[in-house]
Amino acid sequence: MRVLKEGIEEYRQLVKRKYSIEITQAQAEQQFKELLALFRVIYKPIKRFDRNNFSKYNAKNEKK
């Protein structure tokens, strides 16, 4: 939970530096959570692919 709060605060600071606008805590929280959800959508298929396919591939090659 602490990491999430720190991430939200970092996001607020980033928006302030990059775009010179101040966003509220609620806006920062919403946008940051949307970014996390998007990251999970992109990252999970890659992680699943690595775990399932490469471990089987490596096991087959080690037996030879």
PDB file of C-alpha atoms in Angstrom:
ATOM      1  CA  MET A   1       0.000   0.000   0.000  1.00  0.00           C
ATOM      2  CA  ARG A   2       2.883   2.341   0.830  1.00  0.00           C
ATOM      3  CA  VAL A   3       4.420   1.697  -2.590  1.00  0.00           C
ATOM      4  CA  LEU A   4       1.124   2.559  -4.293  1.00  0.00           C
ATOM      5  CA  LYS A   5       0.898   5.859  -2.396  1.00  0.00           C
ATOM      6  CA  GLU A   6       4.503   6.682  -3.270  1.00  0.00           C
ATOM      7  CA  GLY A   7       3.824   5.836  -6.918  1.00  0.00           C
ATOM      8  CA  ILE A   8       0.775   8.096  -7.001  1.00  0.00           C
ATOM      9  CA  GLU A   9       2.754  10.960  -5.478  1.00  0.00           C
ATOM     10  CA  GLU A  10       5.604  10.405  -7.956  1.00  0.00           C
ATOM     11  CA  TYR A  11       3.051  10.472 -10.775  1.00  0.00           C
ATOM     12  CA  ARG A  12       1.649  13.798  -9.513  1.00  0.00           C
ATOM     13  CA  GLN A  13       5.134  15.288  -9.451  1.00  0.00           C
ATOM     14  CA  LEU A  14       5.888  13.965 -12.929  1.00  0.00           C
ATOM     15  CA  VAL A  15       2.726  15.524 -14.364  1.00  0.00           C
ATOM     16  CA  LYS A  16       3.527  18.805 -12.628  1.00  0.00           C
ATOM     17  CA  ARG A  17       7.097  18.878 -14.004  1.00  0.00           C
ATOM     18  CA  LYS A  18       6.310  17.687 -17.503  1.00  0.00           C
ATOM     19  CA  TYR A  19       3.042  19.496 -18.239  1.00  0.00           C
ATOM     20  CA  SER A  20       3.172  22.360 -15.709  1.00  0.00           C
ATOM     21  CA  ILE A  21      -0.296  21.519 -14.406  1.00  0.00           C
ATOM     22  CA  GLU A  22      -1.436  20.581 -10.937  1.00  0.00           C
ATOM     23  CA  ILE A  23      -3.707  17.551 -10.640  1.00  0.00           C
ATOM     24  CA  THR A  24      -5.671  16.552  -7.569  1.00  0.00           C
ATOM     25  CA  GLN A  25      -4.854  13.521  -5.477  1.00  0.00           C
ATOM     26  CA  ALA A  26      -8.005  11.785  -6.769  1.00  0.00           C
ATOM     27  CA  GLN A  27      -7.089  12.474 -10.410  1.00  0.00           C
ATOM     28  CA  ALA A  28      -3.543  11.238  -9.841  1.00  0.00           C
ATOM     29  CA  GLU A  29      -4.811   8.101  -8.125  1.00  0.00           C
ATOM     30  CA  GLN A  30      -7.269   7.321 -10.933  1.00  0.00           C
ATOM     31  CA  GLN A  31      -4.759   7.916 -13.729  1.00  0.00           C
ATOM     32  CA  PHE A  32      -2.009   5.983 -11.944  1.00  0.00           C
ATOM     33  CA  LYS A  33      -4.307   2.995 -11.379  1.00  0.00           C
ATOM     34  CA  GLU A  34      -5.278   3.068 -15.059  1.00  0.00           C
ATOM     35  CA  LEU A  35      -1.601   2.994 -15.997  1.00  0.00           C
ATOM     36  CA  LEU A  36      -1.036   0.045 -13.656  1.00  0.00           C
ATOM     37  CA  ALA A  37      -3.973  -1.824 -15.182  1.00  0.00           C
ATOM     38  CA  LEU A  38      -2.635  -1.183 -18.674  1.00  0.00           C
ATOM     39  CA  PHE A  39       0.798  -2.389 -17.622  1.00  0.00           C
ATOM     40  CA  ARG A  40      -0.718  -5.587 -16.210  1.00  0.00           C
ATOM     41  CA  VAL A  41      -2.571  -6.232 -19.488  1.00  0.00           C
ATOM     42  CA  ILE A  42       0.664  -5.865 -21.447  1.00  0.00           C
ATOM     43  CA  TYR A  43       2.976  -7.629 -18.976  1.00  0.00           C
ATOM     44  CA  LYS A  44       0.920 -10.685 -17.988  1.00  0.00           C
ATOM     45  CA  PRO A  45       0.781 -12.327 -21.441  1.00  0.00           C
ATOM     46  CA  ILE A  46       4.561 -11.968 -21.758  1.00  0.00           C
ATOM     47  CA  LYS A  47       5.101 -13.453 -18.303  1.00  0.00           C
ATOM     48  CA  ARG A  48       2.701 -16.322 -19.002  1.00  0.00           C
ATOM     49  CA  PHE A  49       4.388 -17.011 -22.335  1.00  0.00           C
ATOM     50  CA  ASP A  50       7.830 -17.143 -20.712  1.00  0.00           C
ATOM     51  CA  ARG A  51       6.780 -19.422 -17.887  1.00  0.00           C
ATOM     52  CA  ASN A  52       4.823 -21.929 -19.985  1.00  0.00           C
ATOM     53  CA  ASN A  53       6.709 -22.149 -23.247  1.00  0.00           C
ATOM     54  CA  PHE A  54      10.325 -21.575 -22.333  1.00  0.00           C
ATOM     55  CA  SER A  55      10.380 -23.940 -19.374  1.00  0.00           C
ATOM     56  CA  LYS A  56       9.012 -26.750 -21.600  1.00  0.00           C
ATOM     57  CA  TYR A  57      11.462 -25.828 -24.345  1.00  0.00           C
ATOM     58  CA  ASN A  58      14.409 -25.835 -21.946  1.00  0.00           C
ATOM     59  CA  ALA A  59      13.369 -29.151 -20.386  1.00  0.00           C
ATOM     60  CA  LYS A  60      13.203 -30.805 -23.818  1.00  0.00           C
ATOM     61  CA  ASN A  61      16.641 -29.525 -24.801  1.00  0.00           C
ATOM     62  CA  GLU A  62      18.285 -30.529 -21.524  1.00  0.00           C
ATOM     63  CA  LYS A  63      17.137 -34.164 -21.914  1.00  0.00           C
ATOM     64  CA  LYS A  64      18.862 -34.523 -25.297  1.00  0.00           C
TER      65      LYS A  64
END
